[in-house]
């Protein structure tokens, strides 16, 4: 059977280098297709490693937080309080800014108008300070009214209600900082500079871990959760400042400007609006989960969040890295009108994402309990908490591939500047989530809540694929479906081998920390090896591409 066609199967005409075109654009214009693929592979590899380090640090952060707070009421209060600024981050920071700003900024760079591009960035910088600074001040005043509406289960627990309000007021200050960070990161993405953006989240996690380990234990028991919130705030400041030095030497600088009437600024805002609505709606999924969680028990919101944090490790390590690196390339092809390259790059990204997330989903589902026990079960986090979190993790695992593929599709819409299409899709996502969670949280508890997110995410991904197929003519659906089928078969083999290995070693070695590490680590390695052999034997193209990249880095005999 033939392998899946990839982007290199399409010819890419070499364009002449235009005067005034920035180095990144000029390089992209003259490089051959194999060179482009190698550059993207290197960028993806670096971003994956840096993002992976950040996710591992995030896992260490979660371990430290779980050890200090478990899935207690205060931790649930923190979870709900932190979700509000996260919604605002989705509304104004990374996604919308990159969707609206990166294509416009890239287009100005591609046409040699670098000074104009930096003037647009400067206007957006000061607009963010003005608008989100005012919104933050307003929320701090209204938090006592808003927050109780999001945690109805805390109505008869005044101490948790008060804690949720105060924590939200502290954490909301991160919103304008995150938006400014998103602007800086978007500029660096347009120049194909990924180091600073990749390292900034790692620094954030290191700062928060420092507060959890070094500051929180010094506080009185009733105030320790505030130390956690303070660490998040300080870490956000560091995350904003760390990438700034990478802007030097790019041929432009920030100026004091606030020209919201500039046509390019207005175009960015116009492109941002539908993405703001769409991602704001999608980010409400976790708020919905917490809302219904408070009706199940005071532990459920924190348990869902703990499982979600493990889910984010493969999500960030693989799908976010692939989507982030591909986005500037997709935007560049879209600006040039090269729809064939947009389609081929997107389809290859979808298969790459599935190749890595399908085995991750099988690992999470089959080994959810030992993973949760090893990662979290210590200190205030007991066996009952492990049962809750591992149950939620099984269902998060089902959502994992859908979420990663949806991210690639979303970035494709952004690159085509068809941002409005994401709004009704996101509305359908959140509507399905709420309906299913409402119907199932009573009889099925925490499982019913997360199943709502699974149904919403899967439906949104399917609708995105249908619309993109209509718009692009093809999304290489047959080749992608065949690849998915082979990956699932390989994933089943991974799950069977991984579980069998873990069960045997767990029975033989016991539950000491070192024994858990050995049994779980060996099970994951054995399952991954079986998966790799299977996808290579079944001629999954993206697997052979990754294997070729690995072999090229190995020293020759």
XYZ file of C-alpha atoms in Angstrom:
557
model
C 0.000 0.000 0.000
C 1.366 3.448 -0.878
C 2.349 5.927 1.781
C 0.372 9.054 2.495
C 1.239 11.940 0.163
C 2.875 14.829 1.963
C 3.659 18.453 1.174
C 6.808 17.549 -0.782
C 4.625 15.847 -3.395
C 3.520 19.311 -4.518
C 5.851 21.659 -6.341
C 6.655 24.977 -4.692
C 7.680 27.654 -7.196
C 10.677 29.679 -6.103
C 9.851 33.367 -5.926
C 12.411 36.123 -6.578
C 13.678 37.879 -3.468
C 11.973 41.243 -3.246
C 13.832 44.371 -2.127
C 13.066 45.210 1.466
C 11.645 41.783 2.290
C 12.823 40.688 5.757
C 15.397 37.956 6.085
C 12.886 35.364 7.270
C 10.606 35.980 4.317
C 13.450 36.072 1.838
C 14.803 32.803 3.161
C 11.379 31.213 2.937
C 11.056 32.451 -0.645
C 14.285 30.947 -1.947
C 14.480 27.693 0.012
C 13.546 24.464 -1.709
C 10.729 22.237 -0.499
C 13.098 19.706 1.174
C 14.936 22.582 2.860
C 11.652 24.039 4.058
C 10.600 20.695 5.516
C 13.954 20.286 7.277
C 13.711 23.815 8.694
C 10.195 23.185 9.941
C 11.288 19.838 11.391
C 14.179 21.493 13.254
C 11.945 24.299 14.543
C 9.295 21.805 15.590
C 11.903 19.648 17.323
C 13.321 22.586 19.275
C 9.902 23.922 20.164
C 8.780 20.442 21.211
C 11.806 19.990 23.460
C 11.408 23.428 25.047
C 7.651 23.031 25.371
C 8.149 19.536 26.730
C 10.528 20.919 29.362
C 7.885 23.506 30.229
C 5.195 20.835 30.504
C 7.416 18.686 32.682
C 8.067 21.720 34.865
C 4.314 22.286 34.879
C 3.829 18.728 36.037
C 6.354 19.326 38.822
C 4.378 22.447 39.704
C 1.181 20.413 39.853
C 2.873 17.755 41.975
C 4.015 20.419 44.425
C 0.564 22.012 44.483
C -1.169 18.648 44.926
C 1.148 17.767 47.774
C 0.366 21.061 49.503
C -3.370 21.299 48.795
C -4.647 17.940 47.421
C -8.168 18.249 45.976
C -9.446 20.115 49.002
C -11.957 22.958 49.039
C -9.269 25.695 48.916
C -7.739 24.048 45.847
C -11.148 23.938 44.168
C -11.576 27.638 45.028
C -8.199 28.381 43.428
C -9.162 26.333 40.357
C -12.379 28.272 39.790
C -10.724 31.623 40.512
C -7.947 30.898 38.027
C -10.338 29.870 35.271
C -11.755 33.399 35.008
C -8.476 35.045 33.926
C -7.869 32.017 31.721
C -11.089 32.810 29.880
C -9.939 36.399 29.438
C -6.554 35.164 28.232
C -8.393 33.161 25.580
C -10.413 36.247 24.706
C -7.565 38.731 24.329
C -4.169 37.060 24.507
C -2.505 34.184 22.674
C -5.119 32.831 20.261
C -6.937 35.990 19.136
C -3.789 38.112 18.997
C -1.941 35.519 16.961
C -4.941 34.953 14.703
C -5.470 38.654 14.038
C -1.961 40.026 14.400
C 0.392 37.409 12.910
C -1.171 37.326 9.392
C -1.277 41.155 9.181
C 2.211 41.576 10.660
C 3.575 38.849 8.350
C 1.950 40.436 5.308
C 3.583 43.798 6.101
C 6.950 42.099 6.520
C 6.518 40.128 3.297
C 5.917 43.367 1.367
C 8.890 45.188 2.900
C 6.911 47.497 5.212
C 8.745 46.665 8.424
C 8.461 50.154 9.944
C 4.712 50.086 9.414
C 4.533 46.602 10.936
C 6.225 47.771 14.144
C 3.977 50.843 14.311
C 0.955 48.535 14.241
C 2.505 46.453 17.038
C 3.126 49.598 19.096
C -0.470 50.776 18.722
C -1.747 47.381 19.830
C 0.618 47.378 22.816
C -0.788 50.593 24.231
C -4.356 49.652 23.312
C -3.967 46.485 25.391
C -2.643 48.477 28.347
C -5.563 50.900 28.197
C -8.446 48.487 27.587
C -7.404 45.482 29.640
C -6.041 47.623 32.462
C -9.475 49.209 32.770
C -11.220 45.840 32.523
C -9.017 44.441 35.293
C -9.882 47.319 37.621
C -13.593 46.811 36.888
C -13.447 43.081 37.591
C -11.669 43.577 40.903
C -14.628 45.713 41.968
C -17.288 43.310 40.650
C -15.696 40.004 41.745
C -17.938 39.698 44.864
C -20.944 39.666 42.514
C -19.534 37.614 39.620
C -17.662 34.776 41.322
C -20.499 33.318 43.438
C -22.445 32.806 40.195
C -19.699 30.470 38.916
C -19.607 28.273 42.029
C -23.221 27.601 43.061
C -22.118 24.631 45.142
C -20.248 27.002 47.480
C -23.354 28.975 48.456
C -23.598 27.134 51.766
C -19.819 27.331 52.369
C -19.069 31.040 52.963
C -15.356 30.506 53.612
C -14.857 28.916 50.192
C -17.009 31.552 48.524
C -14.897 34.349 50.069
C -11.651 32.574 49.156
C -12.769 32.204 45.531
C -13.523 35.932 45.325
C -10.197 37.123 46.759
C -8.120 34.700 44.706
C -9.874 35.785 41.522
C -9.052 39.434 42.289
C -5.356 38.565 42.632
C -5.191 36.343 39.579
C -7.124 38.679 37.296
C -4.150 41.055 37.277
C -2.424 38.514 35.018
C -4.857 39.231 32.154
C -3.225 42.398 30.670
C 0.225 40.887 31.270
C -0.725 37.754 29.329
C -2.122 39.822 26.458
C 1.097 41.850 26.172
C 3.049 38.601 26.268
C 0.897 37.268 23.428
C 1.728 40.335 21.327
C 5.476 39.951 21.825
C 5.295 36.236 21.081
C 3.249 36.872 17.911
C 5.941 39.227 16.615
C 8.629 36.625 17.218
C 6.580 33.925 15.493
C 6.322 36.128 12.388
C 10.134 36.250 12.271
C 10.386 32.474 12.837
C 11.978 33.128 16.236
C 10.746 30.352 18.526
C 13.350 30.240 21.311
C 12.021 33.064 23.491
C 8.353 32.055 23.160
C 9.227 28.438 23.950
C 11.328 29.272 27.023
C 8.953 31.826 28.571
C 6.377 29.269 29.841
C 9.240 27.231 31.302
C 10.358 30.288 33.277
C 6.774 30.817 34.463
C 6.622 27.295 35.828
C 10.015 27.610 37.527
C 8.906 30.790 39.321
C 5.635 29.228 40.505
C 7.468 26.119 41.709
C 9.828 28.386 43.609
C 6.897 29.990 45.429
C 5.271 26.622 46.183
C 8.496 25.201 47.594
C 10.093 28.274 49.136
C 7.295 30.685 50.081
C 4.090 28.721 50.699
C 5.500 26.639 53.614
C 6.483 29.865 55.407
C 2.883 31.083 55.525
C 0.200 30.097 58.003
C -2.021 27.189 56.840
C -4.968 29.464 56.106
C -2.870 31.792 53.928
C -0.827 29.287 51.922
C -3.157 29.255 48.948
C -2.513 33.006 48.609
C 1.194 32.244 48.250
C 0.347 30.051 45.287
C -1.609 32.909 43.689
C 1.278 35.327 44.286
C 3.646 32.912 42.537
C 1.348 32.826 39.495
C 1.317 36.629 39.340
C 5.105 37.006 39.623
C 5.653 34.194 37.113
C 3.427 35.993 34.589
C 5.573 39.130 34.867
C 8.673 37.028 34.156
C 6.949 35.331 31.204
C 6.221 38.743 29.664
C 9.744 40.106 30.072
C 11.819 37.053 29.123
C 11.151 37.006 25.313
C 11.675 40.770 24.881
C 15.460 40.558 24.221
C 14.760 38.349 21.177
C 13.111 41.371 19.519
C 16.490 43.091 19.273
C 18.157 43.026 15.885
C 14.918 42.536 13.955
C 15.104 45.958 12.358
C 12.314 47.677 14.265
C 11.332 48.955 17.685
C 8.309 49.885 19.767
C 7.252 53.533 19.638
C 4.747 55.544 21.661
C 1.695 55.178 19.447
C -2.027 54.575 19.914
C -3.499 54.884 16.444
C -6.517 52.635 16.567
C -7.773 54.284 13.365
C -4.815 52.857 11.421
C -6.347 50.493 8.804
C -3.961 47.697 9.744
C -4.773 48.036 13.457
C -8.465 47.972 12.652
C -7.912 44.965 10.451
C -6.188 43.142 13.295
C -9.074 43.988 15.613
C -11.578 42.864 12.982
C -9.778 39.537 12.608
C -9.491 39.179 16.383
C -13.180 39.670 17.095
C -14.511 36.311 15.847
C -11.539 34.468 17.322
C -12.108 36.248 20.617
C -15.697 35.073 20.608
C -14.774 31.548 19.505
C -11.871 30.904 21.868
C -13.674 32.655 24.683
C -16.538 30.227 24.209
C -14.244 27.201 24.001
C -12.352 28.238 27.131
C -15.666 28.308 28.955
C -15.665 24.504 28.757
C -13.515 24.264 31.882
C -15.700 26.831 33.621
C -18.727 24.696 32.763
C -16.928 21.610 34.087
C -16.181 23.398 37.363
C -19.720 24.777 37.588
C -21.240 21.296 37.462
C -18.341 19.955 39.518
C -19.345 22.085 42.488
C -22.757 20.406 42.319
C -21.154 16.947 42.534
C -18.734 17.604 45.421
C -16.271 20.190 46.677
C -13.416 17.955 45.460
C -14.626 17.504 41.871
C -13.469 20.848 40.336
C -9.927 20.328 41.620
C -9.930 16.676 40.493
C -10.985 17.632 36.949
C -8.264 20.278 36.890
C -5.605 17.830 38.115
C -6.492 15.356 35.332
C -6.547 18.198 32.810
C -2.990 19.168 33.786
C -1.705 15.694 32.903
C -3.705 15.871 29.658
C -1.892 19.112 28.824
C 1.543 17.457 28.888
C 1.207 15.563 25.572
C -1.019 18.319 24.215
C 1.697 20.925 24.704
C 4.581 18.630 23.882
C 3.152 17.589 20.516
C 0.066 19.344 19.128
C 0.777 22.871 20.407
C 4.369 22.631 19.187
C 3.350 21.408 15.717
C 0.548 23.975 15.345
C 2.756 26.833 16.579
C 5.577 26.064 14.167
C 3.272 25.457 11.192
C 1.158 28.598 11.727
C 3.604 31.170 10.270
C 4.191 28.887 7.275
C 0.450 28.457 6.725
C -0.019 32.231 7.010
C 2.808 32.846 4.512
C 1.342 30.403 1.979
C -2.098 31.943 2.441
C -0.753 35.477 1.845
C 0.841 34.233 -1.409
C -2.369 32.496 -2.473
C -0.723 29.037 -2.510
C -3.794 27.062 -1.466
C -2.219 23.746 -2.477
C 0.624 24.254 -0.035
C -1.798 25.365 2.676
C -3.782 22.158 2.208
C -0.743 19.885 2.086
C 0.947 21.498 5.096
C -2.260 21.313 7.133
C -2.929 17.665 6.251
C 0.624 16.663 7.112
C 0.323 18.547 10.424
C -2.915 16.706 11.222
C -1.293 13.327 10.629
C 1.818 14.285 12.615
C -0.385 15.369 15.499
C -2.443 12.166 15.408
C 0.709 10.046 15.176
C 1.832 11.416 18.539
C -1.469 12.004 20.340
C -3.179 8.679 19.626
C -0.512 6.695 21.530
C -0.546 9.349 24.261
C -4.304 8.851 24.596
C -3.921 5.077 24.953
C -1.229 5.544 27.611
C -3.416 7.986 29.568
C -6.502 5.782 29.384
C -4.934 2.387 30.128
C -2.478 3.595 32.791
C -4.543 6.429 34.303
C -4.498 5.057 37.841
C -0.736 4.336 38.137
C 0.056 7.680 36.463
C -2.143 9.568 38.924
C -0.748 7.634 41.887
C 2.858 8.298 40.898
C 2.367 11.951 40.009
C 0.056 13.134 42.768
C -0.534 10.683 45.634
C 1.438 12.130 48.520
C 0.869 14.646 51.300
C -2.697 15.964 51.227
C -3.481 13.917 48.096
C -4.889 10.514 49.121
C -6.220 7.343 47.496
C -9.736 8.754 47.091
C -8.331 11.704 45.180
C -6.414 9.277 42.955
C -9.675 7.481 42.088
C -11.364 10.762 41.155
C -8.503 12.099 39.046
C -7.817 8.812 37.230
C -11.495 8.511 36.327
C -11.488 11.993 34.797
C -8.202 11.254 33.023
C -9.681 8.314 31.091
C -12.204 10.642 29.473
C -9.691 13.447 28.928
C -7.645 10.847 27.024
C -10.506 10.339 24.579
C -10.573 14.091 23.890
C -6.801 14.343 23.365
C -6.469 13.546 19.613
C -9.583 15.554 18.745
C -8.272 18.612 20.571
C -4.882 18.411 18.839
C -6.362 18.025 15.351
C -8.842 20.821 16.042
C -5.915 23.088 16.907
C -4.325 22.473 13.482
C -7.639 23.146 11.756
C -8.147 26.327 13.761
C -4.684 27.619 12.815
C -5.549 26.912 9.173
C -8.679 29.042 9.412
C -6.601 31.771 11.047
C -3.988 31.681 8.281
C -6.746 31.981 5.656
C -8.093 34.950 7.650
C -11.444 33.147 7.861
C -11.698 33.720 11.565
C -15.457 34.204 11.791
C -16.115 30.562 10.991
C -14.697 29.531 14.373
C -17.386 31.401 16.318
C -20.456 29.246 15.522
C -18.299 26.118 15.812
C -17.163 27.138 19.274
C -20.743 27.958 20.246
C -21.817 24.471 19.173
C -18.914 23.008 21.174
C -19.836 24.738 24.403
C -23.546 24.077 23.879
C -23.012 20.343 23.506
C -20.668 20.312 26.491
C -23.234 22.020 28.702
C -26.133 19.828 27.552
C -24.255 16.561 28.040
C -22.763 17.648 31.383
C -26.213 18.744 32.589
C -27.675 15.372 31.632
C -24.857 13.165 32.934
C -23.332 14.888 35.998
C -26.089 13.504 38.222
C -25.958 9.802 37.339
C -22.263 9.602 36.366
C -20.597 12.289 38.494
C -17.140 13.392 37.357
C -17.240 11.078 34.300
C -20.449 12.652 33.011
C -18.940 16.136 33.251
C -15.798 15.334 31.241
C -17.791 13.311 28.686
C -19.541 16.578 27.855
C -16.196 18.113 26.895
C -15.333 15.048 24.786
C -18.583 15.247 22.825
C -18.219 18.991 22.218
C -14.581 18.756 21.106
C -15.117 15.791 18.782
C -18.124 17.456 17.143
C -16.223 20.711 16.602
C -13.304 18.851 15.001
C -15.617 17.014 12.588
C -17.368 20.237 11.563
C -14.026 21.981 11.001
C -12.906 19.156 8.692
C -16.123 19.358 6.666
C -15.818 23.122 6.171
C -12.111 23.007 5.287
C -12.752 20.271 2.747
C -15.342 22.513 1.116
C -13.030 25.539 1.136
C -9.776 23.856 0.087
C -11.221 21.255 -2.247
C -9.474 18.443 -0.400
C -7.937 17.815 2.996
C -6.323 14.529 1.907
C -9.126 12.800 3.771
C -8.626 9.281 2.428
C -4.899 9.227 3.127
C -5.464 10.722 6.566
C -8.242 8.244 7.445
C -6.041 5.303 6.421
C -3.217 6.676 8.559
C -5.578 7.139 11.515
C -6.771 3.539 11.216
C -3.223 2.220 11.303
C -2.364 4.436 14.253
C -5.382 3.175 16.211
C -4.438 -0.445 15.552
C -0.924 0.343 16.769
C -2.416 2.141 19.779
C -4.422 -0.947 20.734
C -1.202 -2.969 20.694
C 0.452 -0.277 22.822
C -2.357 -0.397 25.368
C -2.345 -4.189 25.663
C 1.439 -4.436 26.050
C 1.721 -1.411 28.306
C -0.967 -2.587 30.723
C 0.372 -6.147 30.827
C 3.909 -4.969 31.571
C 2.743 -2.560 34.276
C 0.494 -5.101 35.951
C 3.241 -7.732 36.094
C 5.902 -5.376 37.429
C 3.501 -3.730 39.875
C 2.637 -7.124 41.370
C 6.309 -8.099 41.561
C 7.859 -4.836 42.808
C 5.137 -3.296 44.982
C 4.213 0.376 45.464
C 7.424 1.980 46.751
C 8.228 5.189 44.844
C 11.155 3.650 42.963
C 9.037 0.594 42.131
C 6.220 2.761 40.726
C 8.715 4.664 38.573
C 10.223 1.434 37.252
C 6.930 -0.355 36.575
C 5.192 2.631 34.971
C 8.247 3.808 33.038
C 8.946 0.326 31.692
C 5.315 -0.096 30.678
C 5.292 3.196 28.770
C 8.611 2.484 27.040
C 7.518 -1.041 26.081
C 4.181 0.191 24.760
C 5.816 3.042 22.828
C 8.306 0.624 21.255
C 5.475 -1.657 20.116
C 3.595 1.362 18.712
C 6.675 2.586 16.821
C 7.304 -0.840 15.309
C 3.655 -1.134 14.265
C 3.353 2.277 12.557
C 6.663 1.759 10.748
C 5.626 -1.736 9.644
C 2.274 -0.397 8.422
C 4.084 2.290 6.399
C 2.661 5.385 8.074
C 4.485 8.113 6.195
C 4.885 10.574 9.056
C 6.420 7.830 11.193
C 9.049 7.187 8.535
C 9.749 10.936 8.278
C 10.375 11.156 12.023
C 12.506 8.006 11.946
C 14.534 9.453 9.066
C 15.106 12.655 11.044
C 16.235 10.638 14.068
C 18.608 8.507 11.968
C 20.116 11.619 10.378
C 21.047 12.880 13.841
C 22.660 9.603 14.927
C 26.459 9.381 14.635
C 27.548 7.245 11.706
C 29.314 4.013 12.484
